[in-house]
Amino acid sequence: MILVRGRAAGTALTGTLYERDERAPSFRGAPEIAADYVWVCDEFYEVASGGQVQRVDGREVNVAFESPAPRGYDSRGAAVRAAEEHVRTQFQRIGVDRETVEIEVIEDAGDGTDASHSPGREASETDGTGDAR
């Protein structure tokens, strides 16, 4: 298991890349994916009202979440590149310059040593509340 985390504007987003021989989580509505590498991460966008309020770069942003959609890849390199692009895109969708997103790839994350937040959503690093929902 590999975690891909992006940090920018005082907040973070982490997704999970499941490797060969690991089982990606299943949930209602998730497509069956037969691939060597499966990427799972939240998708979200800014809305004028409603959604969840997040602090991003010192301002409050209303964020609506879409259901995570697993994506499959045949090679590790392609999967990591796509994961990094996905994370940058999510930040861009809430008004953060994608070039300011710092990407961290955490190898062998399946042992639970990086369990301060569950893969997927993370709250603002400054408020420490954990899950963004």
CSV table of C-alpha atoms in Angstrom, one decimal, residues 1-123:
chain,number,residue,atom,x,y,z
A,1,MET,CA,0.0,0.0,0.0
A,2,ILE,CA,1.3,3.4,-1.0
A,3,LEU,CA,-0.2,6.7,0.3
A,4,VAL,CA,0.0,9.8,-1.8
A,5,ARG,CA,-0.5,13.0,0.1
A,6,GLY,CA,-0.7,16.5,-1.1
A,7,ARG,CA,-0.3,19.5,1.2
A,8,ALA,CA,-1.1,23.1,0.3
A,9,ALA,CA,-2.9,26.2,1.7
A,10,GLY,CA,-2.9,24.8,5.3
A,11,THR,CA,-4.7,21.5,4.5
A,12,ALA,CA,-3.9,18.1,3.1
A,13,LEU,CA,-5.5,15.3,1.1
A,14,THR,CA,-4.3,11.6,1.2
A,15,GLY,CA,-5.3,8.8,-1.2
A,16,THR,CA,-4.3,5.2,-1.2
A,17,LEU,CA,-2.7,3.2,-4.0
A,18,TYR,CA,-3.2,-0.5,-3.6
A,19,GLU,CA,-0.5,-2.7,-5.1
A,20,ARG,CA,-0.5,-6.1,-6.6
A,21,ASP,CA,-1.8,-8.8,-4.2
A,22,GLU,CA,-3.5,-6.2,-2.0
A,23,ARG,CA,-7.3,-6.0,-1.9
A,24,ALA,CA,-8.7,-2.5,-2.5
A,25,PRO,CA,-11.8,-1.7,-0.3
A,26,SER,CA,-15.2,-2.5,-1.8
A,27,PHE,CA,-18.2,-0.3,-1.2
A,28,ARG,CA,-21.6,0.0,-2.7
A,29,GLY,CA,-21.4,1.4,-6.2
A,30,ALA,CA,-17.7,0.8,-6.6
A,31,PRO,CA,-16.8,-0.8,-9.9
A,32,GLU,CA,-14.9,-4.1,-10.0
A,33,ILE,CA,-11.4,-3.3,-11.1
A,34,ALA,CA,-8.9,-6.0,-12.2
A,35,ALA,CA,-5.7,-4.1,-12.3
A,36,ASP,CA,-2.2,-4.4,-10.8
A,37,TYR,CA,-2.5,-1.0,-9.1
A,38,VAL,CA,-5.8,0.6,-7.8
A,39,TRP,CA,-6.0,4.2,-6.8
A,40,VAL,CA,-8.7,5.3,-4.3
A,41,CYS,CA,-9.1,8.9,-3.2
A,42,ASP,CA,-11.9,11.4,-2.5
A,43,GLU,CA,-13.0,13.9,-5.2
A,44,PHE,CA,-14.4,17.2,-4.2
A,45,TYR,CA,-15.1,20.7,-5.5
A,46,GLU,CA,-16.0,24.1,-4.2
A,47,VAL,CA,-19.7,25.1,-3.9
A,48,ALA,CA,-21.4,28.4,-3.2
A,49,SER,CA,-23.3,27.1,-0.2
A,50,GLY,CA,-23.9,23.8,1.6
A,51,GLY,CA,-21.3,21.0,1.6
A,52,GLN,CA,-18.6,20.9,4.3
A,53,VAL,CA,-16.8,24.0,5.4
A,54,GLN,CA,-13.0,23.7,5.2
A,55,ARG,CA,-10.3,26.3,6.0
A,56,VAL,CA,-8.1,26.7,3.0
A,57,ASP,CA,-5.4,29.3,3.0
A,58,GLY,CA,-7.1,31.2,5.8
A,59,ARG,CA,-10.5,31.3,4.2
A,60,GLU,CA,-13.6,29.2,4.6
A,61,VAL,CA,-14.5,27.1,1.5
A,62,ASN,CA,-17.7,25.1,1.1
A,63,VAL,CA,-16.7,21.8,-0.3
A,64,ALA,CA,-18.9,19.1,-1.8
A,65,PHE,CA,-17.6,15.5,-1.9
A,66,GLU,CA,-18.2,13.0,-4.7
A,67,SER,CA,-18.1,9.3,-4.1
A,68,PRO,CA,-14.5,7.9,-4.5
A,69,ALA,CA,-14.1,6.2,-7.8
A,70,PRO,CA,-11.4,3.5,-7.9
A,71,ARG,CA,-9.1,3.7,-10.9
A,72,GLY,CA,-6.9,0.9,-12.1
A,73,TYR,CA,-3.4,1.0,-13.7
A,74,ASP,CA,-1.1,-1.6,-15.1
A,75,SER,CA,2.2,-0.1,-13.9
A,76,ARG,CA,3.4,1.5,-10.7
A,77,GLY,CA,4.8,4.5,-12.4
A,78,ALA,CA,1.6,5.3,-14.2
A,79,ALA,CA,-0.4,4.8,-11.0
A,80,VAL,CA,1.8,7.1,-9.0
A,81,ARG,CA,1.8,9.8,-11.7
A,82,ALA,CA,-2.0,9.6,-12.0
A,83,ALA,CA,-2.4,9.8,-8.2
A,84,GLU,CA,-0.2,12.9,-8.0
A,85,GLU,CA,-2.2,14.5,-10.8
A,86,HIS,CA,-5.5,13.6,-9.0
A,87,VAL,CA,-4.4,15.2,-5.8
A,88,ARG,CA,-3.2,18.4,-7.5
A,89,THR,CA,-6.5,18.5,-9.4
A,90,GLN,CA,-8.6,18.3,-6.2
A,91,PHE,CA,-6.7,21.3,-4.7
A,92,GLN,CA,-7.2,23.2,-7.9
A,93,ARG,CA,-10.9,22.6,-7.8
A,94,ILE,CA,-11.1,24.5,-4.5
A,95,GLY,CA,-9.0,27.4,-5.7
A,96,VAL,CA,-5.5,26.4,-4.8
A,97,ASP,CA,-2.7,26.8,-7.4
A,98,ARG,CA,-1.8,23.2,-8.3
A,99,GLU,CA,1.9,24.1,-8.6
A,100,THR,CA,1.9,25.0,-4.8
A,101,VAL,CA,0.8,21.5,-3.8
A,102,GLU,CA,3.6,19.5,-2.1
A,103,ILE,CA,3.3,15.8,-2.9
A,104,GLU,CA,4.6,13.1,-0.5
A,105,VAL,CA,4.6,9.4,-1.6
A,106,ILE,CA,4.6,7.2,1.5
A,107,GLU,CA,5.8,3.7,0.6
A,108,ASP,CA,4.8,0.5,2.4
A,109,ALA,CA,2.1,2.3,4.4
A,110,GLY,CA,0.1,-0.8,5.0
A,111,ASP,CA,1.7,-1.5,8.4
A,112,GLY,CA,-0.4,1.1,10.1
A,113,THR,CA,2.5,3.3,11.1
A,114,ASP,CA,1.0,6.3,9.4
A,115,ALA,CA,-2.5,6.0,10.8
A,116,SER,CA,-2.9,9.5,12.2
A,117,HIS,CA,-5.6,10.1,9.6
A,118,SER,CA,-7.4,7.5,7.5
A,119,PRO,CA,-6.6,7.5,3.8
A,120,GLY,CA,-8.9,9.8,1.9
A,121,ARG,CA,-10.0,13.0,3.6
A,122,GLU,CA,-7.9,14.9,6.0
A,123,ALA,CA,-9.0,18.0,7.8
